[in-house]
Structures are given as C-alpha cells and as structure tokens.
PDB file of C-alpha atoms in Angstrom:
ATOM      1  CA  VAL A  27      13.834  12.362   7.203  1.00  0.00           C
ATOM      2  CA  ILE A  28      10.848  10.184   8.155  1.00  0.00           C
ATOM      3  CA  GLY A  29      11.261   8.547   4.747  1.00  0.00           C
ATOM      4  CA  ASN A  30      14.963   7.787   5.395  1.00  0.00           C
ATOM      5  CA  ILE A  31      14.115   6.129   8.544  1.00  0.00           C
ATOM      6  CA  THR A  32      11.340   4.053   7.340  1.00  0.00           C
ATOM      7  CA  ARG A  33      13.480   2.901   4.265  1.00  0.00           C
ATOM      8  CA  ALA A  34      16.317   1.960   6.447  1.00  0.00           C
ATOM      9  CA  LEU A  35      13.996   0.016   8.769  1.00  0.00           C
ATOM     10  CA  LYS A  36      12.454  -1.663   5.784  1.00  0.00           C
ATOM     11  CA  ASN A  37      15.965  -2.514   4.085  1.00  0.00           C
ATOM     12  CA  ASN A  38      17.003  -4.134   7.443  1.00  0.00           C
ATOM     13  CA  ASN A  39      13.815  -6.158   7.674  1.00  0.00           C
ATOM     14  CA  LEU A  40      12.985  -4.264  10.997  1.00  0.00           C
ATOM     15  CA  TRP A  41       9.972  -2.292   9.910  1.00  0.00           C
ATOM     16  CA  ASN A  42       7.350  -5.019  10.654  1.00  0.00           C
ATOM     17  CA  ASP A  43       8.572  -4.795  14.372  1.00  0.00           C
ATOM     18  CA  THR A  44       8.678  -1.078  14.630  1.00  0.00           C
ATOM     19  CA  LEU A  45       6.423   1.315  16.514  1.00  0.00           C
ATOM     20  CA  LEU A  46       6.986   4.991  15.102  1.00  0.00           C
ATOM     21  CA  ILE A  47       6.327   7.717  17.404  1.00  0.00           C
ATOM     22  CA  PHE A  48       6.451  11.275  15.884  1.00  0.00           C
ATOM     23  CA  SER A  49       6.216  13.976  18.737  1.00  0.00           C
ATOM     24  CA  SER A  50       6.164  17.717  18.818  1.00  0.00           C
ATOM     25  CA  ASP A  51       8.205  19.542  21.498  1.00  0.00           C
ATOM     26  CA  ASN A  52       6.010  20.762  24.419  1.00  0.00           C
ATOM     27  CA  GLY A  53       5.196  24.373  25.095  1.00  0.00           C
ATOM     28  CA  ALA A  54       7.063  27.635  24.183  1.00  0.00           C
ATOM     29  CA  PRO A  55      10.336  28.395  26.053  1.00  0.00           C
ATOM     30  CA  ALA A  56      10.219  31.376  28.690  1.00  0.00           C
ATOM     31  CA  SER A  57       9.961  34.858  27.199  1.00  0.00           C
ATOM     32  CA  HIS A  58      12.925  36.100  25.234  1.00  0.00           C
ATOM     33  CA  PHE A  59      14.674  32.927  24.762  1.00  0.00           C
ATOM     34  CA  ASN A  60      17.441  33.528  21.938  1.00  0.00           C
ATOM     35  CA  SER A  61      16.274  37.012  21.893  1.00  0.00           C
ATOM     36  CA  GLN A  62      12.753  36.034  20.621  1.00  0.00           C
ATOM     37  CA  ALA A  63       9.498  36.295  22.544  1.00  0.00           C
ATOM     38  CA  MET A  64       7.441  33.295  22.209  1.00  0.00           C
ATOM     39  CA  SER A  65       3.825  32.275  23.495  1.00  0.00           C
ATOM     40  CA  SER A  66       2.002  29.056  24.016  1.00  0.00           C
ATOM     41  CA  TYR A  67      -1.273  31.308  23.610  1.00  0.00           C
ATOM     42  CA  PRO A  68      -4.129  30.504  23.965  1.00  0.00           C
ATOM     43  CA  LEU A  69      -2.930  27.842  26.492  1.00  0.00           C
ATOM     44  CA  ARG A  70      -1.659  29.133  29.864  1.00  0.00           C
ATOM     45  CA  GLY A  71       1.904  28.415  30.884  1.00  0.00           C
ATOM     46  CA  GLN A  72       5.185  27.804  29.005  1.00  0.00           C
ATOM     47  CA  LYS A  73       7.925  24.914  29.025  1.00  0.00           C
ATOM     48  CA  GLY A  74       8.850  23.710  32.402  1.00  0.00           C
ATOM     49  CA  GLN A  75       5.255  24.425  33.917  1.00  0.00           C
ATOM     50  CA  LEU A  76       2.572  22.244  34.516  1.00  0.00           C
ATOM     51  CA  TRP A  77      -0.028  24.303  32.797  1.00  0.00           C
ATOM     52  CA  GLU A  78      -1.255  23.155  29.288  1.00  0.00           C
ATOM     53  CA  GLY A  79       0.861  25.549  27.668  1.00  0.00           C
ATOM     54  CA  GLY A  80       3.960  23.867  29.050  1.00  0.00           C
ATOM     55  CA  VAL A  81       3.109  20.239  28.672  1.00  0.00           C
ATOM     56  CA  ARG A  82       0.677  19.696  25.822  1.00  0.00           C
ATOM     57  CA  GLY A  83       1.914  18.715  22.335  1.00  0.00           C
ATOM     58  CA  ALA A  84       0.950  16.891  19.353  1.00  0.00           C
ATOM     59  CA  ALA A  85       2.101  13.292  18.281  1.00  0.00           C
ATOM     60  CA  PHE A  86       1.194  10.530  16.102  1.00  0.00           C
ATOM     61  CA  LEU A  87       2.070   6.627  16.332  1.00  0.00           C
ATOM     62  CA  TYR A  88       2.249   4.355  13.469  1.00  0.00           C
ATOM     63  CA  SER A  89       3.159   0.633  13.257  1.00  0.00           C
ATOM     64  CA  PRO A  90       2.454  -2.001  10.264  1.00  0.00           C
ATOM     65  CA  ILE A  91       1.190  -4.037  13.265  1.00  0.00           C
ATOM     66  CA  PHE A  92      -1.829  -1.736  13.283  1.00  0.00           C
ATOM     67  CA  GLU A  93      -2.769  -2.876   9.606  1.00  0.00           C
ATOM     68  CA  MET A  94      -2.071  -6.514  10.422  1.00  0.00           C
ATOM     69  CA  GLU A  95      -4.715  -6.850  12.949  1.00  0.00           C
ATOM     70  CA  PRO A  96      -7.270  -4.048  11.974  1.00  0.00           C
ATOM     71  CA  ASN A  97      -9.965  -5.397  14.427  1.00  0.00           C
ATOM     72  CA  LYS A  98      -7.610  -4.972  17.298  1.00  0.00           C
ATOM     73  CA  TYR A  99      -6.283  -1.477  16.549  1.00  0.00           C
ATOM     74  CA  LYS A 100      -8.766   1.191  15.274  1.00  0.00           C
ATOM     75  CA  SER A 101      -7.528   3.972  12.974  1.00  0.00           C
ATOM     76  CA  GLY A 102      -7.983   7.560  13.875  1.00  0.00           C
ATOM     77  CA  TYR A 103      -8.070   7.043  17.493  1.00  0.00           C
ATOM     78  CA  ARG A 104      -7.585  10.168  19.455  1.00  0.00           C
ATOM     79  CA  TYR A 105      -5.969   9.989  22.991  1.00  0.00           C
ATOM     80  CA  LYS A 106      -6.558  12.792  25.370  1.00  0.00           C
ATOM     81  CA  GLY A 107      -4.567  11.406  28.262  1.00  0.00           C
ATOM     82  CA  LEU A 108      -0.736  11.704  29.099  1.00  0.00           C
ATOM     83  CA  MET A 109       1.962  10.154  27.247  1.00  0.00           C
ATOM     84  CA  HIS A 110       5.792  10.196  27.699  1.00  0.00           C
ATOM     85  CA  VAL A 111       8.340   9.943  25.129  1.00  0.00           C
ATOM     86  CA  SER A 112      12.210   9.725  25.953  1.00  0.00           C
TER      87      SER A 112
END
C-alpha cells in the first residue's frame, strides 16, 4: 500500500513536498472486544486511558526533504515526546 501511495505522489510531482507519517494504532481495546481478550502488557492501561498502554504507539516519518538537507535533519533520531496524528 505504501508503495502505491509513494508511486502516485511521485507520478503527480508531489513527492518532494510530502511528509509521510506512518503510525500504529494506540493501545489494545478493552477486554473482550469482538469476543477476543487483548492486552497492552507489559504496559498498564488500554485504549481510552492515559496510562502508557492506552496512548503509546510506534511511528516513523519520512520526507525527501530530509535527504535534501542532511545537515539540518539527522537520520535515526528517536523522539520520546508526544505526537498527534489526525
């Protein structure tokens, strides 16, 4: 799917102005969602709660701009703060 999106952006000359954000969903849903028990273990909490198990997720960002200005943007940077994606 990501390949299709990046190809379409490149074909329409939009890729060089794009910031691609790929993010996971946060936390496991409450117990027995869709008849299945889920867990955010070892983190405490679940979806909708402010504990780490309800809000933590993984993501990565990419843009060709990062490669155009390598002295300004460093590769492999790990951000441990909060981020919102809509």
